[in-house]
Amino acid sequence: MSLGIDIGTTSIKICYIDKINNVGFSCSKVHNSTIKNLPSCYHEQDPHKILETIIDLIKNLPIVFNKIESLRISGQMHGIILWNSLTNRKMEKCSNLITWMDERCDDTFFKYIKTKTGDSLSISKGYGLVTLLWLVENNLNYLEEYNRCGTIMDFVCCYLKNNFDDVFITDQNAVSWGFFNEASNNFDFDTLCKLFPKNFFSNSIVLPNIVTAEKTIGHTIDTSSIIGLLNGIKVKASIGDLQGSLSVVNINSPTLFIIIGTSAQISFILPDKLEIIEKLKEINFLARNKFIPNYSAWTGALMNGGNALTKITNLICNLYSDIMSIDDTQKEEMKERIVWEKLLSISPNITQVKKYGLLFEKLFLDERSNSIIEEKYLNKRLFVCGLREDTSINDIFSSIAYKIVENMHNIISTTTLFSIGISKMVLVGKADTPLFKNLIIEFYRNQTILDLKETFPGSVSIDSALGSAMFDEIISSKRL
C-alpha cells in the first residue's frame, strides 16, 4: 500500500493505491501559499501553508492508515527552500520557498555567471542553485540563520522524519537545480567554487546528499498525533513532478505526455539508445532528464501554461476594479468567484482562432528558449494583435490556449515524434479540458489519445500524485 503526494505550484494532490495499483482514494486542495506584495519578479510561497494543506488532506483520508507501507512525494523541481538544521516542526527557522517561477535572476546576472564559468552551462532563472547564488551576491545577510537547503519535497520529507539535519535530494531533482555534473552524478563543485565564497558549502549552506530515486531515506516519526500517519512508514526519496506524471504507463510502450498545469510540458520516456539520444540532442529546447537506469525522460518545458490564463483573468479583474472603483477586498473576492470550470470548458472554434481571432504573439513570461518565440517579440512582455471592442472571454481564452499548444509543437513536432516510434499520447491536467483538447488534436494529428481514467477509475486525475504512488513498480522493473 503506497501513498503518493504531489506538491504543485497551485495545489496539493494525494493518491492512495493498493498492492495491485487499484486507486483507493485521491483528492486535491489549493494551498493558496503564494506570497503577495513582493517585487514583480519575485515568486515565493509560504511553506507553513503548504504543510497545513498536506496535513489537512492526510488527516481526512477515508482509509485505514495501518495499511500504508510507504509514501513518496513529488513536486516542483527547480525551487529552493532554506532552513536551519536545528529547526523543528514549528518551522520557526525556515525561509519561504523561492519557486521555479521566480525571475529575480536577470540577463545581467547570467552575464556575470558566464564571465566566471563560460557559456556552456545549462542554467535558467528559477533554478535552485542559481537563486541561491543570487542571494549570496545580493542579500548575504538573509542567509545567516540558515545552514540547510532542499526542494520543498525534501523539506516535507524532513518534517515527516522529524529530522531537519540529514537532507536528501534525488539526482532527478538535483539536475533541475543547475550546476550538475553528469559524470560524477553530483553537484558540479568545481564550477560552484568559482562562483560562491570559499568554503560556503561547508561553513554556510550544506547541500543535500544526492541519492537515486529507489532509495528509502527514512521513516515517519511521531506523526500519528500531528498528521494521522503511523510511525515507521517508509519515506521514499522524492521525485520531480515530471517523473511522477510519466510513471503511470508502461515504459516499454513509448507515450507522449502533454501536461498543462501552472506551466506546460511535453514529455516522453525512451530507452537510452545511442541513435535516439543523438537525434533528440539536435532539438535544442528538448531537455534530457534522469528517470531510472537505462531510461531517460525527455522534456520540453514552457514557462507559460495555466498561469497565462490566471494572469489574464487577474488583468481583467484589475481593469474592472479600476473602472468601477472597487476596493482591494472586493477585488480579491471577485477573483475568488471566477468559475474556472466554465472557462476551461470553452471549446475553441479552431478555424476562427486561426483566421479571424485574437493573436497572442507573446505570452506573459519569457520562455527558457528564445527559439520558441519570434525574435521581434523577445524584449516585449504580453504582445496581442486583433483586440476589438466586441472581443469575448471565449476569444481571449481560445487564443491563449492556441498559443500555448503552438509553442509546444514548436518544441517538437508530431512528425518527429512519429519518426521515433511515438503514436500515443496522454493528456494531463488542463490539457484534458475542452479548452485545450481539440487544439492538441489539431496539432498532433497522428497521435491517439489514451484515456487512463478507465485504467484508474478511482483517481480524481491522472497526475504526479498517482505516479509517485506507483513509482516503486517502475523501479522494481515489473513493467520492463
Coordinates of C-alpha atoms in Angstrom, one line a residue:
M1 CA 0.0 0.0 0.0
S2 CA 1.5 3.3 -1.1
L3 CA 0.7 7.0 -0.6
G4 CA 1.7 9.5 -3.3
I5 CA 1.8 13.2 -2.5
D6 CA 2.3 15.9 -5.2
I7 CA 3.3 19.4 -4.1
G8 CA 2.3 21.6 -7.1
T9 CA 2.7 25.3 -7.6
T10 CA -1.1 25.7 -7.0
S11 CA -2.4 22.7 -5.2
I12 CA -1.6 19.6 -3.2
K13 CA -2.7 16.2 -4.6
I14 CA -2.8 12.9 -2.7
C15 CA -3.3 9.4 -4.1
Y16 CA -3.5 6.1 -2.2
I17 CA -3.1 2.8 -4.1
D18 CA -3.1 -0.9 -3.1
K19 CA -0.6 -3.6 -4.0
I20 CA -2.2 -4.2 -7.4
N21 CA -2.4 -0.4 -8.2
N22 CA -6.1 0.0 -7.6
V23 CA -6.7 3.6 -6.5
G24 CA -8.3 3.5 -3.1
F25 CA -8.7 7.3 -2.8
S26 CA -7.4 10.5 -4.3
C27 CA -8.0 14.2 -3.6
S28 CA -6.6 17.6 -4.1
K29 CA -6.8 21.1 -2.5
V30 CA -5.5 24.5 -3.4
H31 CA -2.8 25.7 -0.9
N32 CA -3.0 29.4 -1.5
S33 CA 0.6 29.8 -0.3
T34 CA 1.9 32.4 -2.8
I35 CA 3.3 35.5 -1.0
K36 CA 1.7 38.7 -2.1
N37 CA 3.1 42.3 -2.3
L38 CA 6.6 41.1 -3.4
P39 CA 8.6 42.8 -6.2
S40 CA 7.0 41.7 -9.5
C41 CA 10.0 39.5 -10.5
Y42 CA 9.8 37.5 -7.2
H43 CA 7.7 34.4 -6.7
E44 CA 7.8 32.9 -3.2
Q45 CA 5.4 30.6 -1.3
D46 CA 4.7 30.1 2.4
P47 CA 5.9 26.6 3.4
H48 CA 3.6 26.7 6.5
K49 CA 0.5 26.9 4.3
I50 CA 1.8 24.1 2.1
L51 CA 2.4 21.8 5.2
E52 CA -1.0 22.8 6.6
T53 CA -2.7 21.8 3.4
I54 CA -0.9 18.4 3.3
I55 CA -1.8 17.7 6.9
D56 CA -5.4 18.6 6.4
L57 CA -5.7 16.3 3.4
I58 CA -4.0 13.4 5.0
K59 CA -6.0 13.7 8.3
N60 CA -9.2 13.5 6.3
L61 CA -8.3 10.5 4.1
P62 CA -11.0 7.8 4.3
I63 CA -8.5 4.9 4.5
V64 CA -7.1 2.6 7.2
F65 CA -3.7 4.2 7.9
N66 CA -2.1 0.9 9.2
K67 CA -2.2 -0.4 5.7
I68 CA 0.2 2.3 4.3
E69 CA 3.6 0.8 4.0
S70 CA 5.4 3.7 2.1
L71 CA 5.0 7.2 0.8
R72 CA 6.7 9.2 -1.9
I73 CA 6.5 12.9 -2.6
S74 CA 6.7 14.5 -6.0
G75 CA 6.5 18.2 -6.8
Q76 CA 8.1 21.4 -8.0
M77 CA 11.6 20.6 -9.2
H78 CA 13.5 23.8 -9.6
G79 CA 12.6 25.8 -6.4
I80 CA 14.6 26.1 -3.3
I81 CA 13.8 26.5 0.4
L82 CA 16.4 27.2 3.2
W83 CA 16.3 26.3 6.9
N84 CA 18.4 25.7 10.0
S85 CA 19.2 22.1 10.9
L86 CA 18.1 22.9 14.5
T87 CA 14.6 23.8 13.4
N88 CA 11.6 21.7 14.5
R89 CA 8.1 21.1 13.3
K90 CA 7.1 24.6 14.4
M91 CA 9.2 25.7 11.4
E92 CA 10.5 28.8 13.1
K93 CA 13.8 28.9 11.2
C94 CA 12.9 28.3 7.5
S95 CA 12.7 30.6 4.6
N96 CA 9.9 31.0 2.0
L97 CA 10.0 28.6 -0.9
I98 CA 11.5 30.5 -3.8
T99 CA 9.8 28.8 -6.7
W100 CA 10.7 27.9 -10.3
M101 CA 8.6 31.0 -11.4
D102 CA 11.0 33.4 -9.7
E103 CA 12.6 35.8 -12.2
R104 CA 15.0 37.9 -10.0
C105 CA 18.0 36.5 -11.8
D106 CA 18.0 38.8 -14.9
D107 CA 20.2 38.8 -18.0
T108 CA 22.8 40.9 -16.3
F109 CA 23.2 38.3 -13.6
F110 CA 23.6 35.5 -16.1
K111 CA 26.2 37.5 -17.9
Y112 CA 28.1 37.8 -14.6
I113 CA 27.9 34.0 -14.2
K114 CA 29.2 33.5 -17.7
T115 CA 32.2 35.7 -17.2
K116 CA 33.3 33.3 -14.4
T117 CA 32.3 30.0 -16.0
G118 CA 32.0 30.3 -19.7
D119 CA 28.9 29.8 -21.9
S120 CA 28.5 26.0 -21.6
L121 CA 26.2 25.9 -18.5
S122 CA 22.6 24.7 -18.8
I123 CA 21.0 27.0 -16.3
S124 CA 18.0 29.3 -16.1
K125 CA 16.1 31.7 -13.9
G126 CA 14.2 29.8 -11.1
Y127 CA 16.8 27.1 -10.8
G128 CA 17.6 26.4 -7.2
L129 CA 21.4 27.0 -7.1
V130 CA 21.1 30.0 -9.4
T131 CA 18.7 31.5 -7.0
L132 CA 21.0 30.7 -4.1
L133 CA 23.9 32.4 -5.9
W134 CA 21.7 35.5 -6.4
L135 CA 21.0 35.6 -2.6
V136 CA 24.8 35.3 -1.9
E137 CA 25.5 38.2 -4.3
N138 CA 22.6 40.4 -3.3
N139 CA 21.4 39.5 0.2
L140 CA 24.0 37.6 2.0
N141 CA 22.7 38.6 5.5
Y142 CA 19.5 36.8 4.6
L143 CA 21.3 33.5 4.6
E144 CA 23.0 33.8 8.0
E145 CA 20.4 31.9 10.1
Y146 CA 20.2 29.0 7.6
N147 CA 22.5 26.1 7.0
R148 CA 20.4 23.6 5.0
C149 CA 18.5 23.7 1.7
G150 CA 16.4 21.5 -0.5
T151 CA 13.3 21.3 -2.7
I152 CA 10.0 21.8 -0.9
M153 CA 9.6 18.0 -1.2
D154 CA 12.9 17.4 0.6
F155 CA 11.8 19.8 3.4
V156 CA 8.5 17.9 3.8
C157 CA 10.4 14.6 4.0
C158 CA 12.5 16.1 6.8
Y159 CA 9.2 17.2 8.5
L160 CA 7.8 13.6 8.3
K161 CA 11.0 12.1 9.6
N162 CA 11.3 14.9 12.3
N163 CA 15.0 15.3 11.2
F164 CA 15.9 18.6 9.6
D165 CA 19.6 17.9 9.7
D166 CA 20.0 15.0 7.2
V167 CA 18.7 16.2 3.8
F168 CA 18.4 14.0 0.7
I169 CA 17.6 15.0 -2.9
T170 CA 17.3 12.7 -5.8
D171 CA 19.6 13.1 -8.8
Q172 CA 16.4 13.9 -10.8
N173 CA 15.8 17.0 -8.8
A174 CA 19.4 17.9 -8.3
V175 CA 19.8 18.2 -12.1
S176 CA 16.9 20.7 -12.1
W177 CA 18.8 23.0 -9.7
G178 CA 21.5 23.6 -12.3
F179 CA 25.3 23.2 -11.8
F180 CA 25.2 19.4 -12.0
N181 CA 28.0 17.1 -13.1
E182 CA 26.5 14.2 -15.1
A183 CA 29.8 12.2 -15.0
S184 CA 30.0 12.2 -11.2
N185 CA 26.2 12.3 -10.6
N186 CA 26.8 15.1 -8.2
F187 CA 26.7 18.8 -8.0
D188 CA 29.5 20.5 -10.1
F189 CA 31.6 21.7 -7.2
D190 CA 34.4 22.8 -9.5
T191 CA 32.1 25.3 -11.1
L192 CA 30.4 26.2 -7.8
C193 CA 33.7 27.1 -6.2
K194 CA 34.3 29.7 -8.9
L195 CA 31.0 31.4 -8.0
F196 CA 30.4 31.0 -4.3
P197 CA 32.6 32.3 -1.4
K198 CA 35.3 30.0 -0.2
N199 CA 34.1 27.0 1.9
F200 CA 30.5 28.3 1.5
F201 CA 29.1 24.7 1.2
S202 CA 30.8 23.5 4.3
N203 CA 30.6 26.6 6.5
S204 CA 27.3 28.2 5.4
I205 CA 24.8 26.2 3.4
V206 CA 25.3 22.4 3.2
L207 CA 23.9 21.0 0.0
P208 CA 21.6 17.9 0.2
N209 CA 23.0 14.4 -0.2
I210 CA 22.2 13.1 -3.7
V211 CA 20.5 9.7 -3.9
T212 CA 18.8 7.7 -6.7
A213 CA 15.0 7.5 -6.8
E214 CA 14.7 4.0 -5.4
K215 CA 16.2 4.9 -2.0
T216 CA 14.3 4.8 1.3
I217 CA 15.6 7.9 3.1
G218 CA 13.9 7.3 6.5
H219 CA 10.6 6.5 8.3
T220 CA 7.8 8.6 9.7
I221 CA 8.5 9.5 13.4
D222 CA 5.9 10.9 15.9
T223 CA 3.4 11.6 13.1
S224 CA 0.3 9.9 14.4
S225 CA -1.0 12.8 16.6
I226 CA 0.1 15.5 14.2
I227 CA -0.9 14.1 10.8
G228 CA -2.6 10.7 11.5
L229 CA 0.2 8.7 9.8
L230 CA 1.5 5.8 11.8
N231 CA 5.2 5.7 12.9
G232 CA 7.6 3.6 10.8
I233 CA 6.1 4.2 7.3
K234 CA 8.9 4.2 4.7
V235 CA 9.7 7.7 3.4
K236 CA 11.0 7.3 -0.2
A237 CA 13.3 9.7 -1.9
S238 CA 11.2 12.5 -3.5
I239 CA 10.9 12.8 -7.3
G240 CA 10.1 15.5 -9.7
D241 CA 6.6 16.2 -10.8
L242 CA 7.7 15.4 -14.3
Q243 CA 8.9 11.9 -13.4
G244 CA 5.9 11.3 -11.3
S245 CA 3.5 12.2 -14.1
L246 CA 5.3 9.9 -16.6
S247 CA 5.1 6.9 -14.2
V248 CA 1.6 5.8 -14.9
V249 CA 2.1 3.9 -18.2
N250 CA 4.3 1.0 -19.4
I251 CA 7.7 2.5 -20.3
N252 CA 8.2 -0.2 -23.0
S253 CA 5.3 1.4 -24.9
P254 CA 6.5 5.0 -25.8
T255 CA 3.9 7.5 -24.9
L256 CA 3.7 11.3 -25.3
F257 CA 2.6 13.2 -22.3
I258 CA 1.1 16.7 -22.7
I259 CA 0.9 18.3 -19.2
I260 CA -0.7 21.6 -18.6
G261 CA -0.8 22.8 -15.0
T262 CA 0.7 26.1 -13.8
S263 CA 3.3 25.7 -16.6
A264 CA 3.2 23.4 -19.6
Q265 CA 5.3 20.4 -20.6
I266 CA 5.6 17.9 -23.4
S267 CA 7.4 14.8 -22.3
F268 CA 8.1 11.1 -23.0
I269 CA 10.3 8.3 -21.8
L270 CA 12.6 6.4 -24.2
P271 CA 15.4 3.8 -23.6
D272 CA 18.9 5.2 -23.7
K273 CA 19.8 4.0 -27.2
L274 CA 22.6 6.0 -28.9
E275 CA 20.7 6.7 -32.1
I276 CA 17.7 8.1 -30.1
I277 CA 19.9 10.2 -27.9
E278 CA 21.8 11.7 -30.9
K279 CA 18.6 12.5 -32.8
L280 CA 16.9 14.2 -29.8
K281 CA 20.0 16.1 -28.8
E282 CA 19.7 18.0 -32.1
I283 CA 16.5 19.6 -30.7
N284 CA 17.9 22.5 -28.7
F285 CA 15.0 23.1 -26.4
L286 CA 14.3 19.5 -25.6
A287 CA 16.0 18.5 -22.3
R288 CA 17.1 15.0 -21.3
N289 CA 16.1 14.3 -17.7
K290 CA 17.1 11.4 -15.4
F291 CA 14.4 8.8 -14.8
I292 CA 15.6 5.3 -13.9
P293 CA 18.8 3.4 -15.1
N294 CA 18.8 2.9 -18.9
Y295 CA 15.8 5.2 -19.5
S296 CA 15.6 9.0 -19.8
A297 CA 12.7 11.4 -19.6
W298 CA 12.8 13.9 -22.5
T299 CA 11.0 17.2 -21.9
G300 CA 10.2 20.5 -23.5
A301 CA 9.1 22.9 -20.8
L302 CA 7.2 26.1 -21.2
M303 CA 7.0 28.8 -18.6
N304 CA 3.6 29.8 -19.9
G305 CA 0.8 27.4 -19.2
G306 CA -2.2 27.6 -17.0
N307 CA -0.6 30.6 -15.3
A308 CA -1.2 32.6 -18.5
L309 CA -4.9 32.1 -18.0
T310 CA -4.7 33.1 -14.4
K311 CA -2.8 36.3 -15.3
I312 CA -5.3 37.3 -18.0
T313 CA -8.2 36.9 -15.6
N314 CA -6.3 38.9 -13.0
L315 CA -5.7 41.6 -15.6
I316 CA -9.4 41.7 -16.5
C317 CA -10.4 41.9 -12.8
N318 CA -7.9 44.6 -12.1
L319 CA -9.2 46.7 -15.0
Y320 CA -12.8 46.2 -14.0
S321 CA -11.9 47.2 -10.4
D322 CA -10.3 50.4 -11.5
I323 CA -13.2 51.3 -13.7
M324 CA -15.8 50.6 -11.0
S325 CA -13.7 51.9 -8.1
I326 CA -13.8 48.6 -6.3
D327 CA -11.6 48.3 -3.2
D328 CA -8.9 45.6 -2.8
T329 CA -11.0 43.4 -0.6
Q330 CA -13.9 43.3 -3.1
K331 CA -11.4 42.8 -5.9
E332 CA -10.0 39.7 -4.2
E333 CA -13.5 38.4 -3.5
M334 CA -14.3 38.8 -7.2
K335 CA -11.2 36.8 -8.2
E336 CA -12.2 34.0 -5.9
R337 CA -15.6 33.8 -7.6
I338 CA -14.1 33.1 -11.0
V339 CA -15.7 29.9 -12.3
W340 CA -12.7 28.1 -13.7
E341 CA -14.7 25.0 -14.6
K342 CA -16.7 27.1 -17.0
L343 CA -13.7 28.9 -18.5
L344 CA -11.9 25.6 -19.1
S345 CA -15.0 24.2 -20.8
I346 CA -14.7 26.7 -23.6
S347 CA -14.4 24.8 -26.8
P348 CA -12.4 26.8 -29.3
N349 CA -13.5 27.2 -32.9
I350 CA -10.2 26.4 -34.4
T351 CA -10.9 27.9 -37.8
Q352 CA -12.0 31.2 -36.2
V353 CA -8.9 31.2 -33.9
K354 CA -6.6 30.7 -36.9
K355 CA -8.2 33.1 -39.3
Y356 CA -10.2 35.8 -37.5
G357 CA -9.5 35.6 -33.8
L358 CA -7.0 37.3 -31.4
L359 CA -3.4 36.6 -32.0
F360 CA -1.1 36.3 -28.9
E361 CA 2.4 36.6 -30.3
K362 CA 4.0 36.6 -26.9
L363 CA 2.5 35.5 -23.5
F364 CA 3.3 36.9 -20.1
L365 CA 6.6 35.1 -19.2
D366 CA 9.8 34.8 -21.1
E367 CA 10.3 31.2 -22.3
R368 CA 13.6 29.5 -21.4
S369 CA 14.3 29.0 -25.0
N370 CA 14.1 32.1 -27.2
S371 CA 13.8 29.9 -30.3
I372 CA 10.1 29.2 -29.4
I373 CA 9.2 32.9 -29.9
E374 CA 9.9 35.1 -33.0
E375 CA 12.9 37.4 -32.4
K376 CA 10.9 40.7 -32.8
Y377 CA 8.8 39.8 -29.7
L378 CA 11.6 38.7 -27.4
N379 CA 12.0 42.0 -25.5
K380 CA 8.3 42.5 -25.0
R381 CA 6.0 41.1 -22.3
L382 CA 2.5 40.4 -23.4
F383 CA 2.0 41.1 -27.1
V384 CA -1.5 40.9 -28.6
C385 CA -2.9 41.6 -32.0
G386 CA -6.6 41.8 -33.0
L387 CA -8.2 43.1 -29.8
R388 CA -11.6 44.6 -30.5
E389 CA -14.5 46.1 -28.6
D390 CA -16.6 43.0 -29.0
T391 CA -13.8 40.6 -28.1
S392 CA -15.2 37.9 -25.8
I393 CA -13.7 35.9 -22.9
N394 CA -14.1 32.9 -25.3
D395 CA -11.9 34.6 -27.9
I396 CA -9.2 35.5 -25.3
F397 CA -9.0 32.1 -23.7
S398 CA -9.2 30.3 -27.0
S399 CA -6.3 32.4 -28.4
I400 CA -4.1 31.9 -25.3
A401 CA -4.7 28.2 -25.4
Y402 CA -3.8 28.1 -29.1
K403 CA -0.5 29.9 -28.4
I404 CA 0.4 27.5 -25.6
V405 CA -0.2 24.4 -27.8
E406 CA 1.5 26.1 -30.8
N407 CA 4.6 26.7 -28.6
M408 CA 4.6 23.1 -27.5
H409 CA 4.5 22.0 -31.2
N410 CA 7.4 24.4 -31.9
I411 CA 9.5 22.4 -29.4
I412 CA 9.0 19.0 -31.0
S413 CA 6.6 18.3 -33.9
T414 CA 4.2 15.5 -34.4
T415 CA 6.3 14.3 -37.4
T416 CA 9.4 14.0 -35.3
L417 CA 7.5 12.1 -32.6
F418 CA 6.1 9.7 -35.1
S419 CA 9.6 9.1 -36.5
I420 CA 10.9 7.9 -33.1
G421 CA 8.0 5.5 -32.6
I422 CA 5.6 7.6 -30.5
S423 CA 2.0 7.4 -31.7
K424 CA 0.0 7.6 -28.4
M425 CA -0.5 10.5 -26.0
V426 CA -1.8 11.1 -22.6
L427 CA -3.4 14.5 -21.7
V428 CA -2.7 15.6 -18.1
G429 CA -4.3 18.4 -16.1
K430 CA -5.8 21.2 -18.1
A431 CA -4.6 19.5 -21.3
D432 CA -7.6 17.2 -20.9
T433 CA -10.1 20.0 -20.8
P434 CA -12.2 21.2 -23.8
L435 CA -10.2 24.4 -23.9
F436 CA -7.0 22.6 -24.9
K437 CA -8.0 19.1 -26.1
N438 CA -9.3 20.0 -29.6
L439 CA -6.3 22.2 -30.2
I440 CA -3.9 19.5 -29.2
I441 CA -5.7 17.0 -31.5
E442 CA -5.4 19.6 -34.3
F443 CA -1.6 20.0 -33.9
Y444 CA -0.8 16.3 -33.1
R445 CA -2.9 14.6 -35.7
N446 CA -1.0 11.3 -35.8
Q447 CA -1.3 10.7 -32.1
T448 CA -4.0 8.6 -30.5
I449 CA -5.3 9.7 -27.1
L450 CA -5.0 7.2 -24.3
D451 CA -7.8 7.6 -21.7
L452 CA -6.2 6.4 -18.5
K453 CA -9.3 7.3 -16.5
E454 CA -10.7 3.9 -17.4
T455 CA -7.5 2.2 -16.1
F456 CA -7.6 4.2 -12.8
P457 CA -11.3 4.9 -12.2
G458 CA -10.7 5.8 -8.6
S459 CA -8.3 8.6 -9.2
V460 CA -9.5 12.2 -9.4
S461 CA -7.0 12.9 -12.1
I462 CA -4.1 11.2 -13.9
D463 CA -1.3 13.1 -12.3
S464 CA 2.0 13.1 -10.4
A465 CA 0.4 12.0 -7.1
L466 CA -0.7 8.8 -8.8
G467 CA 2.6 8.4 -10.5
S468 CA 4.6 8.9 -7.3
A469 CA 2.5 6.3 -5.6
M470 CA 3.2 3.9 -8.4
F471 CA 6.9 4.7 -8.9
D472 CA 8.1 1.7 -7.0
E473 CA 6.7 -0.6 -9.7
I474 CA 8.8 1.2 -12.3
I475 CA 11.9 0.7 -10.1
S476 CA 11.2 -3.0 -9.4
S477 CA 11.1 -3.5 -13.2
K478 CA 7.7 -5.2 -13.2
R479 CA 6.9 -3.2 -16.3
L480 CA 10.3 -3.5 -18.1

